[in-house]
PDB file of C-alpha atoms in Angstrom:
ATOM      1  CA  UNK A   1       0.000   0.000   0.000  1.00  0.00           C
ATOM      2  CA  UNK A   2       2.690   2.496   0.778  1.00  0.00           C
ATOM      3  CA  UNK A   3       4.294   1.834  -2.614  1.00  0.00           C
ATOM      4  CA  UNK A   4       1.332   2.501  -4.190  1.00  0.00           C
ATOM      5  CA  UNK A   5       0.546   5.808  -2.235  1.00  0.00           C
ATOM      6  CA  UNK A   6       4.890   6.857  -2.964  1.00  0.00           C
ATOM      7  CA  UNK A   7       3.844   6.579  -6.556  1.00  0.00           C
ATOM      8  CA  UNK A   8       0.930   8.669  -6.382  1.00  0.00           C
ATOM      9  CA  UNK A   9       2.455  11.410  -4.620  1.00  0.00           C
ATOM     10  CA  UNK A  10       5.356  11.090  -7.012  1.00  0.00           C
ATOM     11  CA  UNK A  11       3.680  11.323 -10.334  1.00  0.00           C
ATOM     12  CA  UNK A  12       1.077  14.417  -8.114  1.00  0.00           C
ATOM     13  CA  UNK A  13       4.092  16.093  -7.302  1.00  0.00           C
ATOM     14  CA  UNK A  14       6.169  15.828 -11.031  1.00  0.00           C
ATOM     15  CA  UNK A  15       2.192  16.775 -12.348  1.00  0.00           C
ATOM     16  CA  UNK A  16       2.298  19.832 -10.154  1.00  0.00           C
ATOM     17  CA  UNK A  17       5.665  20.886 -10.643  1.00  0.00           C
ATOM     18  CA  UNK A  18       5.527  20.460 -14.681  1.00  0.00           C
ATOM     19  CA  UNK A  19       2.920  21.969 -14.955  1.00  0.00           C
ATOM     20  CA  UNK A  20       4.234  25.071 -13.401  1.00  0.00           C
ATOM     21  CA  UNK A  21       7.275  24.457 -16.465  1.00  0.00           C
ATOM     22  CA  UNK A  22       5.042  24.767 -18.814  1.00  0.00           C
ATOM     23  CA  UNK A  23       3.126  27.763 -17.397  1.00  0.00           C
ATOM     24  CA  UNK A  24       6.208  29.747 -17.070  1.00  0.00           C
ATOM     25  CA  UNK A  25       7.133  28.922 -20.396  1.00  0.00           C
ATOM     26  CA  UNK A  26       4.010  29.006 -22.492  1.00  0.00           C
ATOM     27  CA  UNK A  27       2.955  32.938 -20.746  1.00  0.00           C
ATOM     28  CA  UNK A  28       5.669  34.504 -19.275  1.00  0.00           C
ATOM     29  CA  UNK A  29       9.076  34.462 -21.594  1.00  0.00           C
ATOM     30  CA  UNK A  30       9.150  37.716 -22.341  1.00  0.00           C
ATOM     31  CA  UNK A  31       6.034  39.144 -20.243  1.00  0.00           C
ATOM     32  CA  UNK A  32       6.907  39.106 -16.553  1.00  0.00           C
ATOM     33  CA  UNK A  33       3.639  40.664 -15.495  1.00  0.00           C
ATOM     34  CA  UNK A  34       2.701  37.312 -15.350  1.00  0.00           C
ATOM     35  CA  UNK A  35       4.549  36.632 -12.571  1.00  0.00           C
ATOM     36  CA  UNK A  36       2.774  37.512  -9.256  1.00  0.00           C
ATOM     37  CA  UNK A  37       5.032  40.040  -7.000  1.00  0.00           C
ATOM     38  CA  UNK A  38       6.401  39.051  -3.597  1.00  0.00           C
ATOM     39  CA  UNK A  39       3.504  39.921  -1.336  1.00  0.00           C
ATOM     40  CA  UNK A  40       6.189  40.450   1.560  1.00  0.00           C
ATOM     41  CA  UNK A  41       8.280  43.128  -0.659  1.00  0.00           C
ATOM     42  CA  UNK A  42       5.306  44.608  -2.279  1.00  0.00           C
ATOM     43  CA  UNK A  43       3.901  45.831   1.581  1.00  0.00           C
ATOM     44  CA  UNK A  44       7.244  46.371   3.555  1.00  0.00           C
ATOM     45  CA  UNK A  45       9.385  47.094   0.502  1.00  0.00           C
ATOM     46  CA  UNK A  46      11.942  44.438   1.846  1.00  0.00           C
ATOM     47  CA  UNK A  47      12.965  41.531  -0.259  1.00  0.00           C
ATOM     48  CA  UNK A  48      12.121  38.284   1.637  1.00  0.00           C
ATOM     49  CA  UNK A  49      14.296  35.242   1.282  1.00  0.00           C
ATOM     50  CA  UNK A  50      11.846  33.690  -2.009  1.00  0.00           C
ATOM     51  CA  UNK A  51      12.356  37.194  -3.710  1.00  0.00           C
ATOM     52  CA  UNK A  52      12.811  36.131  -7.383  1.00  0.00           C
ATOM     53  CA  UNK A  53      11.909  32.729  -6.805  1.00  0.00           C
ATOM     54  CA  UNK A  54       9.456  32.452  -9.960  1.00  0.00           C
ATOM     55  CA  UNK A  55      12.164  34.737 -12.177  1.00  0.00           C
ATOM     56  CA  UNK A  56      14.624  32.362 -11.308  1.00  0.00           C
ATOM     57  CA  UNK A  57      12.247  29.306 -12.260  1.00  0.00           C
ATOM     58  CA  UNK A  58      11.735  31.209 -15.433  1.00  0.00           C
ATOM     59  CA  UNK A  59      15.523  31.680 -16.460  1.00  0.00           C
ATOM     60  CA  UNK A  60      15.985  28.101 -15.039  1.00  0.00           C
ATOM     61  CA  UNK A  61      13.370  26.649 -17.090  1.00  0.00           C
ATOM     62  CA  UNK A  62      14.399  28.453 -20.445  1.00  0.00           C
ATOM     63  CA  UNK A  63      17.945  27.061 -20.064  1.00  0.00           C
ATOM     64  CA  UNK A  64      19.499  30.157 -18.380  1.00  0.00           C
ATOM     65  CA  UNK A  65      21.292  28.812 -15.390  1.00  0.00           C
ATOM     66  CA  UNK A  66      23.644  31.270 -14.627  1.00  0.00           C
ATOM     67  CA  UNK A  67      20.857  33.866 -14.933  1.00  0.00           C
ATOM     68  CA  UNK A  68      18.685  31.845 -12.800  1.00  0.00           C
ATOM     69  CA  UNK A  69      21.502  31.298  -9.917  1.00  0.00           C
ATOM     70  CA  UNK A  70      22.135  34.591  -9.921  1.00  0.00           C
ATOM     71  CA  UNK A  71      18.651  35.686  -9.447  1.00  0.00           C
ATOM     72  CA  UNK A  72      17.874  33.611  -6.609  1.00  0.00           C
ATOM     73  CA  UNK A  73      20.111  30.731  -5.692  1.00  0.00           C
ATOM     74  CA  UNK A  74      16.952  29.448  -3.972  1.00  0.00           C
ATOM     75  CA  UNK A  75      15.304  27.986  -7.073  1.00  0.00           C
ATOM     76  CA  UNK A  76      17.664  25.800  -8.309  1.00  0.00           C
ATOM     77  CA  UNK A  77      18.808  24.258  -4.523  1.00  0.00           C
ATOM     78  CA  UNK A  78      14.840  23.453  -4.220  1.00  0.00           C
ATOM     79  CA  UNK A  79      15.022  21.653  -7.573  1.00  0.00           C
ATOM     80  CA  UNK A  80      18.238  19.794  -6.601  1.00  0.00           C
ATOM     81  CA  UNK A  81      16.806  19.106  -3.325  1.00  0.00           C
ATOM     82  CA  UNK A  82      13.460  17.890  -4.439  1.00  0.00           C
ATOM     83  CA  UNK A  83      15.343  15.015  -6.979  1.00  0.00           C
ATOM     84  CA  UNK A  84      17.794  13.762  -4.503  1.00  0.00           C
ATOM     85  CA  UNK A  85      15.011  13.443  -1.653  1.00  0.00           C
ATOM     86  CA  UNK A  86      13.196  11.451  -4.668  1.00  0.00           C
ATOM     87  CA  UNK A  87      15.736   9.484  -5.842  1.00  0.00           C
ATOM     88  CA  UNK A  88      16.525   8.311  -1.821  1.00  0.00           C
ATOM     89  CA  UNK A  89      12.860   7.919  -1.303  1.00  0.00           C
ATOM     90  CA  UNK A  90      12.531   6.222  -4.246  1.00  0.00           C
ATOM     91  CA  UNK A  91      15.475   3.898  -4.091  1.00  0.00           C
ATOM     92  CA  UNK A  92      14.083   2.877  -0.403  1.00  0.00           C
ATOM     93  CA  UNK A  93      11.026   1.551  -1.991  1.00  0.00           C
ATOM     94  CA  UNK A  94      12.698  -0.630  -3.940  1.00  0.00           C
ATOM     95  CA  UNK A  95      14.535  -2.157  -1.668  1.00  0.00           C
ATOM     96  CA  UNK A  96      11.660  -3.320   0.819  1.00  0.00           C
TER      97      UNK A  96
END
């Protein structure tokens, strides 16, 4: 059963997280109105931690990884996270 439920979270979670690709992709190169502003900066004017977050997934997701690091390191250590903690869980299934 708990395979079963790893799976579906798994292919939810890859869904979710294409999806949000695509979106970036399809409507926003070029037009970064699409992109909703930091609701933390846009009332204190400070930049929170996630500031340029969604820019970053942007460049990252239009093959611009220096541009994306540079924007917000954030981004791409959350993608990097999210495949090794995948991979582990995924390997761990497996093996029971």
């Amino acid at each position: 059963m708990s395979v079963l439920r790893f799976k579906k979270n798994t292919l939810i979670l890859a869904s979710i997280g294409l999806g949000y690709f695509l979106w970036l992709i399809l409507f926003s190169i070029g037009q970064i109105s699409y992109l909703p502003p930091c609701i933390i900066k846009s009332y204190t004017g400070v930049s929170c931690f996630a500031c340029g977050t969604n820019h970053a997934f942007l460049e990252l997701a239009t093959g611009n990884y220096l541009s994306s690091w540079n924007t917000n390191p954030l981004a791409i250590i959350l993608i990097l996270t999210t495949i090794i903690y995948l991979s582990v869980q995924l390997k761990k299934q497996k093996n029971e």
